[in-house]
Short mmCIF file of C-alpha atoms in Angstrom, two decimals:
data_model
loop_
_atom_site.label_atom_id
_atom_site.label_comp_id
_atom_site.label_asym_id
_atom_site.label_seq_id
_atom_site.Cartn_x
_atom_site.Cartn_y
_atom_site.Cartn_z
CA MET A 1 7.13 -56.80 -107.88
CA VAL A 2 8.94 -56.09 -104.61
CA ARG A 3 11.99 -58.24 -104.29
CA ASP A 4 12.75 -57.61 -100.59
CA GLN A 5 9.17 -58.42 -99.54
CA ALA A 6 8.98 -61.47 -101.78
CA GLY A 7 12.11 -62.91 -100.25
CA ALA A 8 11.34 -62.02 -96.63
CA GLY A 9 10.57 -65.62 -95.69
CA GLY A 10 13.97 -66.96 -96.80
CA PRO A 11 14.64 -69.88 -99.18
CA ILE A 12 11.80 -72.35 -99.53
CA ILE A 13 13.65 -74.33 -102.25
CA GLU A 14 17.39 -75.04 -102.13
CA VAL A 15 19.25 -76.77 -104.96
CA ALA A 16 23.01 -77.33 -104.95
CA GLY A 17 25.10 -79.15 -107.54
CA LEU A 18 22.09 -80.90 -109.14
CA VAL A 19 23.04 -83.47 -111.77
CA LYS A 20 20.59 -85.64 -113.72
CA ARG A 21 21.65 -88.03 -116.47
CA PHE A 22 19.69 -90.07 -118.99
CA GLY A 23 22.20 -92.61 -120.25
CA GLU A 24 25.03 -90.66 -121.86
CA LEU A 25 23.01 -87.42 -121.87
CA VAL A 26 23.65 -85.03 -118.99
CA ALA A 27 20.33 -83.17 -118.84
CA VAL A 28 21.19 -81.13 -115.72
CA ASP A 29 24.85 -80.39 -115.07
CA GLY A 30 25.69 -79.02 -111.61
CA LEU A 31 22.76 -76.61 -111.26
CA SER A 32 22.54 -74.54 -108.04
CA PHE A 33 19.91 -71.98 -107.01
CA ASP A 34 17.56 -70.96 -104.19
CA VAL A 35 13.92 -69.88 -104.38
CA ASP A 36 12.65 -67.49 -101.72
CA GLU A 37 9.27 -68.00 -100.14
CA GLY A 38 6.55 -65.89 -101.79
CA GLU A 39 8.41 -65.08 -104.99
CA VAL A 40 7.77 -65.99 -108.61
CA PHE A 41 10.94 -67.71 -109.80
CA GLY A 42 11.30 -68.24 -113.55
CA PHE A 43 13.25 -70.73 -115.64
CA VAL A 44 14.01 -69.82 -119.26
CA GLY A 45 16.29 -71.51 -121.74
CA PRO A 46 16.42 -73.18 -125.15
CA ASN A 47 14.48 -76.40 -125.68
CA GLY A 48 16.37 -79.29 -124.12
CA ALA A 49 18.17 -77.02 -121.63
CA GLY A 50 17.09 -79.12 -118.64
CA LYS A 51 14.38 -76.84 -117.24
CA THR A 52 11.62 -79.44 -116.96
CA THR A 53 13.99 -82.09 -115.59
CA THR A 54 15.11 -79.64 -112.91
CA VAL A 55 11.62 -78.84 -111.67
CA GLU A 56 10.69 -82.54 -111.78
CA CYS A 57 13.59 -83.20 -109.41
CA VAL A 58 12.34 -80.40 -107.15
CA ALA A 59 8.84 -81.91 -107.12
CA GLY A 60 10.19 -85.39 -106.39
CA LEU A 61 9.10 -86.84 -109.73
CA ARG A 62 12.70 -87.67 -110.64
CA ALA A 63 15.62 -88.67 -108.43
CA PRO A 64 18.82 -86.64 -108.85
CA ASP A 65 22.01 -88.53 -109.70
CA GLU A 66 24.10 -86.04 -107.73
CA GLY A 67 23.57 -82.95 -105.65
CA LEU A 68 21.19 -81.72 -102.98
CA VAL A 69 17.54 -80.71 -103.30
CA ARG A 70 15.54 -79.42 -100.35
CA VAL A 71 11.95 -78.18 -100.38
CA CYS A 72 10.75 -76.60 -97.11
CA GLY A 73 13.80 -78.31 -95.59
CA LEU A 74 12.66 -81.74 -96.82
CA ASP A 75 14.23 -84.19 -99.25
CA PRO A 76 11.77 -84.68 -102.16
CA GLN A 77 12.76 -88.35 -102.42
CA ALA A 78 12.97 -89.38 -98.76
CA ASP A 79 9.98 -87.22 -97.73
CA ARG A 80 7.86 -87.74 -100.83
CA ASP A 81 4.49 -88.00 -99.04
CA ARG A 82 5.05 -84.75 -97.14
CA ILE A 83 6.32 -82.98 -100.26
CA ARG A 84 3.17 -84.02 -102.14
CA HIS A 85 1.10 -81.95 -99.71
CA LEU A 86 3.35 -78.91 -100.09
CA VAL A 87 3.92 -78.81 -103.86
CA GLY A 88 1.35 -78.61 -106.64
CA MET A 89 2.61 -79.18 -110.17
CA GLN A 90 1.12 -78.46 -113.56
CA LEU A 91 2.98 -80.68 -116.01
CA GLN A 92 4.07 -79.53 -119.45
CA SER A 93 2.24 -82.47 -121.02
CA SER A 94 -0.61 -84.19 -119.18
CA THR A 95 -4.00 -85.62 -120.02
CA LEU A 96 -7.06 -87.17 -118.45
CA PRO A 97 -9.62 -89.68 -119.74
CA ASP A 98 -11.86 -87.95 -122.28
CA ARG A 99 -15.05 -88.99 -120.49
CA LEU A 100 -13.95 -87.74 -117.08
CA LYS A 101 -15.91 -84.65 -116.01
CA VAL A 102 -14.23 -81.56 -114.65
CA ARG A 103 -15.80 -81.94 -111.20
CA GLU A 104 -14.85 -85.63 -111.11
CA ALA A 105 -11.21 -84.76 -111.82
CA LEU A 106 -11.24 -82.21 -108.99
CA TRP A 107 -12.89 -84.67 -106.58
CA LEU A 108 -10.26 -87.26 -107.42
CA TYR A 109 -7.32 -84.92 -106.86
CA ALA A 110 -8.91 -83.36 -103.77
CA SER A 111 -9.10 -86.82 -102.19
CA PHE A 112 -5.28 -86.90 -102.10
CA TYR A 113 -5.04 -83.96 -99.67
CA PRO A 114 -6.07 -83.42 -96.04
CA ASN A 115 -7.23 -79.81 -96.56
CA PRO A 116 -8.21 -79.30 -100.21
CA ALA A 117 -9.44 -76.03 -101.66
CA ASP A 118 -13.12 -75.43 -102.32
CA GLU A 119 -13.57 -76.82 -105.83
CA ARG A 120 -16.29 -74.41 -106.97
CA ALA A 121 -14.37 -71.35 -105.79
CA LEU A 122 -11.25 -72.70 -107.46
CA LEU A 123 -13.00 -73.30 -110.78
CA THR A 124 -14.34 -69.76 -110.67
CA GLU A 125 -10.86 -68.44 -109.94
CA VAL A 126 -9.29 -70.23 -112.91
CA GLY A 127 -12.11 -69.23 -115.27
CA LEU A 128 -13.93 -72.58 -115.51
CA ASP A 129 -17.11 -71.54 -113.74
CA GLY A 130 -20.03 -73.37 -115.34
CA ARG A 131 -17.80 -76.14 -116.72
CA HIS A 132 -18.27 -78.53 -113.77
CA ASP A 133 -20.08 -81.18 -115.82
CA ARG A 134 -18.12 -80.81 -119.06
CA ARG A 135 -16.09 -83.85 -120.02
CA PHE A 136 -12.33 -83.47 -120.44
CA GLY A 137 -12.48 -84.47 -124.11
CA LYS A 138 -14.88 -81.58 -124.81
CA LEU A 139 -12.69 -78.89 -123.29
CA SER A 140 -10.77 -76.46 -125.47
CA GLY A 141 -6.99 -76.33 -125.26
CA GLY A 142 -7.15 -73.25 -123.02
CA GLU A 143 -9.75 -74.88 -120.77
CA LYS A 144 -7.57 -77.97 -120.39
CA GLN A 145 -4.68 -75.75 -119.32
CA ARG A 146 -6.91 -74.02 -116.78
CA LEU A 147 -8.09 -77.35 -115.42
CA SER A 148 -4.47 -78.46 -115.15
CA LEU A 149 -3.77 -75.35 -113.09
CA ALA A 150 -6.81 -76.02 -110.88
CA LEU A 151 -5.59 -79.56 -110.23
CA ALA A 152 -2.16 -78.18 -109.26
CA LEU A 153 -3.82 -75.84 -106.74
CA ILE A 154 -6.53 -78.10 -105.32
CA GLY A 155 -4.31 -79.17 -102.41
CA ASN A 156 -3.67 -75.57 -101.26
CA PRO A 157 0.09 -75.99 -101.89
CA ARG A 158 2.75 -73.66 -100.53
CA ILE A 159 4.58 -74.02 -103.85
CA ALA A 160 3.07 -74.21 -107.36
CA ILE A 161 5.30 -75.41 -110.20
CA LEU A 162 3.93 -74.33 -113.58
CA ASP A 163 5.64 -75.81 -116.65
CA GLU A 164 4.85 -73.98 -119.91
CA LEU A 165 1.38 -73.15 -118.63
CA THR A 166 0.49 -70.70 -121.42
CA THR A 167 1.92 -72.60 -124.39
CA GLY A 168 -0.67 -72.82 -127.17
CA LEU A 169 -2.94 -70.15 -125.72
CA ASP A 170 -4.08 -67.17 -127.76
CA PRO A 171 -2.75 -63.75 -126.65
CA GLN A 172 -5.87 -62.80 -124.67
CA ALA A 173 -6.05 -66.18 -122.89
CA ARG A 174 -2.35 -65.87 -122.08
CA ARG A 175 -2.82 -62.46 -120.48
CA ASP A 176 -5.84 -63.69 -118.53
CA THR A 177 -3.66 -66.52 -117.22
CA TRP A 178 -0.94 -64.05 -116.24
CA ALA A 179 -3.48 -62.10 -114.18
CA LEU A 180 -4.50 -65.36 -112.51
CA ILE A 181 -0.88 -66.21 -111.65
CA GLU A 182 -0.47 -62.76 -110.12
CA ARG A 183 -3.53 -63.36 -107.91
CA ILE A 184 -2.12 -66.72 -106.81
CA ARG A 185 1.19 -65.05 -105.93
CA ASP A 186 -0.57 -62.26 -104.05
CA ARG A 187 -2.15 -64.76 -101.66
CA GLY A 188 1.31 -66.01 -100.68
CA THR A 189 1.92 -69.03 -102.89
CA THR A 190 5.50 -69.46 -104.11
CA ILE A 191 5.53 -70.03 -107.88
CA VAL A 192 8.19 -71.70 -110.00
CA LEU A 193 7.45 -70.83 -113.62
CA VAL A 194 9.02 -72.59 -116.60
CA THR A 195 8.44 -70.56 -119.77
CA HIS A 196 9.91 -69.70 -123.13
CA TYR A 197 7.89 -66.46 -123.41
CA MET A 198 10.23 -63.64 -122.42
CA GLU A 199 7.34 -61.20 -122.06
CA GLU A 200 5.78 -63.61 -119.58
CA ALA A 201 8.98 -63.90 -117.55
CA GLU A 202 9.52 -60.14 -117.60
CA ARG A 203 6.00 -59.41 -116.35
CA LEU A 204 5.61 -62.13 -113.72
CA CYS A 205 8.99 -63.13 -112.31
CA ASP A 206 10.86 -61.63 -109.39
CA ARG A 207 13.99 -63.48 -110.54
CA VAL A 208 14.83 -65.48 -113.65
CA ALA A 209 17.30 -68.34 -114.07
CA VAL A 210 18.67 -68.64 -117.60
CA VAL A 211 19.64 -72.25 -118.29
CA ALA A 212 21.49 -73.69 -121.29
CA ALA A 213 22.83 -77.23 -121.78
CA GLY A 214 21.84 -78.07 -118.21
CA ARG A 215 23.92 -75.29 -116.69
CA LEU A 216 23.01 -72.01 -115.04
CA VAL A 217 24.05 -69.19 -117.37
CA ALA A 218 22.65 -66.30 -115.35
CA LEU A 219 20.37 -65.63 -112.38
CA ASP A 220 19.00 -62.16 -111.78
CA THR A 221 15.91 -60.00 -111.78
CA PRO A 222 14.45 -59.35 -115.26
CA GLU A 223 15.72 -55.80 -114.97
CA GLY A 224 19.20 -57.03 -114.05
CA LEU A 225 19.32 -59.38 -117.01
CA ILE A 226 18.18 -56.63 -119.36
CA LYS A 227 20.97 -54.38 -118.12
CA ARG A 228 23.44 -56.96 -119.43
CA ALA A 229 22.16 -56.17 -122.92
CA GLU A 230 22.09 -52.40 -122.44
CA ASP A 231 24.69 -51.83 -125.15
CA THR A 232 22.45 -53.59 -127.66
CA GLU A 233 20.20 -51.65 -130.02
CA ARG A 234 17.66 -52.87 -132.54
CA ILE A 235 17.08 -50.61 -135.53
CA THR A 236 14.12 -51.33 -137.78
CA PHE A 237 13.57 -49.40 -141.03
CA ARG A 238 12.41 -49.59 -144.63
CA PRO A 239 15.20 -48.57 -147.03
CA SER A 240 14.20 -46.17 -149.80
CA ALA A 241 16.30 -48.23 -152.23
CA GLU A 242 17.74 -51.73 -152.32
CA VAL A 243 20.55 -52.27 -149.83
CA ASP A 244 23.12 -55.05 -149.89
CA GLU A 245 23.12 -56.59 -146.40
CA SER A 246 26.91 -56.92 -146.54
CA LEU A 247 27.11 -53.11 -146.36
CA LEU A 248 25.55 -53.27 -142.91
CA THR A 249 27.15 -56.45 -141.58
CA ALA A 250 30.57 -54.93 -142.31
CA LEU A 251 29.94 -52.06 -139.88
CA PRO A 252 31.97 -52.52 -136.67
CA GLY A 253 29.02 -52.27 -134.26
CA VAL A 254 26.58 -54.51 -136.14
CA THR A 255 25.97 -58.00 -134.75
CA GLY A 256 23.08 -59.10 -136.96
CA VAL A 257 20.96 -58.16 -139.98
CA ALA A 258 17.59 -59.70 -140.84
CA ARG A 259 14.84 -59.03 -143.36
CA GLU A 260 11.16 -58.91 -142.61
CA GLY A 261 9.39 -58.27 -145.89
CA ARG A 262 10.63 -54.90 -147.14
CA ARG A 263 12.00 -53.97 -143.72
CA LEU A 264 15.51 -54.46 -142.39
CA ILE A 265 16.22 -55.22 -138.75
CA VAL A 266 19.74 -54.44 -137.60
CA THR A 267 21.06 -55.29 -134.14
CA GLY A 268 24.32 -54.06 -132.74
CA THR A 269 26.23 -52.47 -129.89
CA GLY A 270 27.43 -48.98 -129.15
CA ASP A 271 26.24 -46.15 -131.39
CA VAL A 272 25.15 -48.56 -134.10
CA ALA A 273 22.16 -46.46 -135.21
CA ALA A 274 24.45 -43.59 -136.24
CA GLN A 275 26.72 -46.02 -138.10
CA VAL A 276 23.81 -47.52 -140.04
CA ILE A 277 22.28 -44.15 -140.94
CA GLY A 278 25.69 -42.81 -141.96
CA ALA A 279 26.36 -45.81 -144.23
CA LEU A 280 22.93 -45.44 -145.86
CA THR A 281 23.27 -41.68 -146.32
CA ALA A 282 26.64 -42.14 -148.04
CA ARG A 283 24.77 -44.18 -150.68
CA GLN A 284 21.83 -41.76 -150.81
CA VAL A 285 19.47 -44.26 -149.17
CA GLN A 286 16.92 -43.10 -146.63
CA ALA A 287 15.86 -45.11 -143.58
CA LEU A 288 12.07 -44.78 -143.74
CA ASP A 289 9.80 -45.60 -140.78
CA LEU A 290 12.89 -45.76 -138.60
CA ARG A 291 12.43 -47.26 -135.13
CA ILE A 292 15.10 -47.79 -132.47
CA ASP A 293 14.11 -50.22 -129.69
CA ARG A 294 15.55 -50.46 -126.20
CA PRO A 295 16.89 -53.81 -125.00
CA THR A 296 14.38 -56.39 -123.79
CA LEU A 297 14.61 -59.71 -121.99
CA ASP A 298 14.62 -61.29 -125.46
CA ASP A 299 17.85 -59.43 -126.21
CA ALA A 300 19.40 -60.53 -122.92
CA PHE A 301 18.36 -64.12 -123.58
CA LEU A 302 19.93 -64.06 -127.03
CA ALA A 303 23.13 -62.52 -125.67
CA LEU A 304 23.38 -65.12 -122.90
CA THR A 305 22.42 -68.28 -124.80
CA GLY A 306 23.04 -67.53 -128.47
CA HIS A 307 19.45 -68.64 -129.22
CA PRO A 308 16.33 -66.60 -130.04
CA SER A 309 13.83 -67.17 -127.23
CA ASP A 310 11.23 -68.77 -129.52
CA GLN A 311 13.56 -71.33 -131.06
CA PRO A 312 15.40 -74.42 -129.74
#
């Protein structure tokens, strides 16, 4: 990804001081960010962090209670009809009538736009070639996700908002979808990606906004976020004899100890690997199958939010 090229067109989405409430719950609390034209902009955060509500406000599906939202210089509420032609959105949870055929769904959505994409070419692009006459109720989970993406793109939008697009897909289907998103980006479409898969965000996104409790915790490139966790190490090993976890948690650099079967996983800061090995050696315990991992976006996410990326 090339950040300076991706952002050459300037901000295509501008959000300042966004607030959205549902009764007493403040779902989005003063969120501000810009999205540059042509980039893939990611949202990550614990469940309930306000990610989906934020992108729904951007798409004009929800009205903000406070703050400013502009998409291509337009107000998503006041200019809703114009926004609809500029933004395609794949919702986190959506469905169609079971008896509706794939081609019928595309015809219906295409009728909403003045210059829709070629449906057959689009179905081929998203991997649904040959599924034109299959009814929605007969599609697999992955096929339904691909159809949802096709419906988001049928209007040739400048911006595609994808909300948990790969949730529920098997690893191969997820990677195929990543390749598809990269092709969509390469043709100039700006993508806003909501995900809880850190590997997905790290591979696809030019910048990532980390959101927790409706607030922006951090906004940076994946590499920049990872650098914030550079002092963190993860040491995985199989002890040659039983080890009391308190021995390791008492070490000054250790921040966490977990068991995975017979293996121990120790996280910490500084020269924590040397501390762990020294403590084990003093008790004549060997660290077998030792592995020391560099920080990842998962580590940065945990450091920033206090939550593992795959848990609420």
